[in-house]
Amino acid sequence: MPLNTTTASSESLPHVSTQTSRKGKKSWRKNIDLVDVDSKLEEKRSDERVGAADV
C-alpha cells in the first residue's frame, strides 16, 4: 500500500491579505489630499509678499 504523503501546497496555506492597512499615521499622511491646504497657504504667502493687511 503506497504512503499518502502530502506537501504544503498553495491550497493548504493560510490566506495572505495583499491590501495594506490605511489606519496608521504613515498611511494617513501618504493618502491625504493636500491640494486645498497648499492653495490656501500659497494665497497667504502671496498676500504677505504684496503686503496685504491681515483680515
Coordinates of C-alpha atoms in Angstrom, one line a residue:
M1 CA 0.0 0.0 0.0
P2 CA 1.6 3.4 -1.0
L3 CA 2.1 6.1 1.6
N4 CA 0.0 9.1 1.0
T5 CA 2.4 12.0 1.6
T6 CA 1.3 15.5 1.0
T7 CA 3.4 18.5 0.6
A8 CA 2.4 22.0 1.5
S9 CA 0.5 23.4 -1.5
S10 CA -1.0 26.8 -2.0
E11 CA -4.4 25.3 -1.2
S12 CA -3.4 24.5 2.4
L13 CA -1.6 27.8 3.2
P14 CA -3.5 30.5 5.0
H15 CA -4.8 33.4 3.0
V16 CA -2.5 36.4 3.0
S17 CA -4.0 39.8 2.6
T18 CA -2.5 41.9 -0.2
Q19 CA -4.2 45.2 0.8
T20 CA -2.3 47.3 3.2
S21 CA -3.9 48.9 6.2
R22 CA -4.8 52.6 6.0
K23 CA -5.3 53.1 9.7
G24 CA -1.8 54.1 10.7
K25 CA -0.3 57.6 10.8
K26 CA 2.1 56.9 7.9
S27 CA -0.6 55.7 5.7
W28 CA -2.9 58.6 6.6
R29 CA -0.2 61.0 5.7
K30 CA 0.5 59.2 2.4
N31 CA -3.1 59.0 1.3
I32 CA -4.3 62.5 2.2
D33 CA -5.1 65.1 -0.5
L34 CA -3.4 68.4 0.4
V35 CA -4.3 70.5 -2.7
D36 CA -6.8 72.8 -0.8
V37 CA -4.3 73.3 2.1
D38 CA -1.5 74.1 -0.3
S39 CA -3.6 76.6 -2.3
K40 CA -4.6 78.4 0.9
L41 CA -1.0 78.6 2.1
E42 CA 0.1 79.9 -1.2
E43 CA -2.6 82.5 -1.1
K44 CA -1.4 83.6 2.4
R45 CA 2.2 83.8 1.1
S46 CA 1.3 85.9 -1.9
D47 CA -0.7 88.3 0.4
E48 CA 2.4 88.6 2.7
R49 CA 4.6 89.4 -0.3
V50 CA 2.3 92.0 -1.6
G51 CA 1.8 93.5 1.9
A52 CA -1.9 92.9 2.3
A53 CA -3.3 93.7 5.7
D54 CA -4.4 90.8 8.0
V55 CA -8.1 90.2 7.8

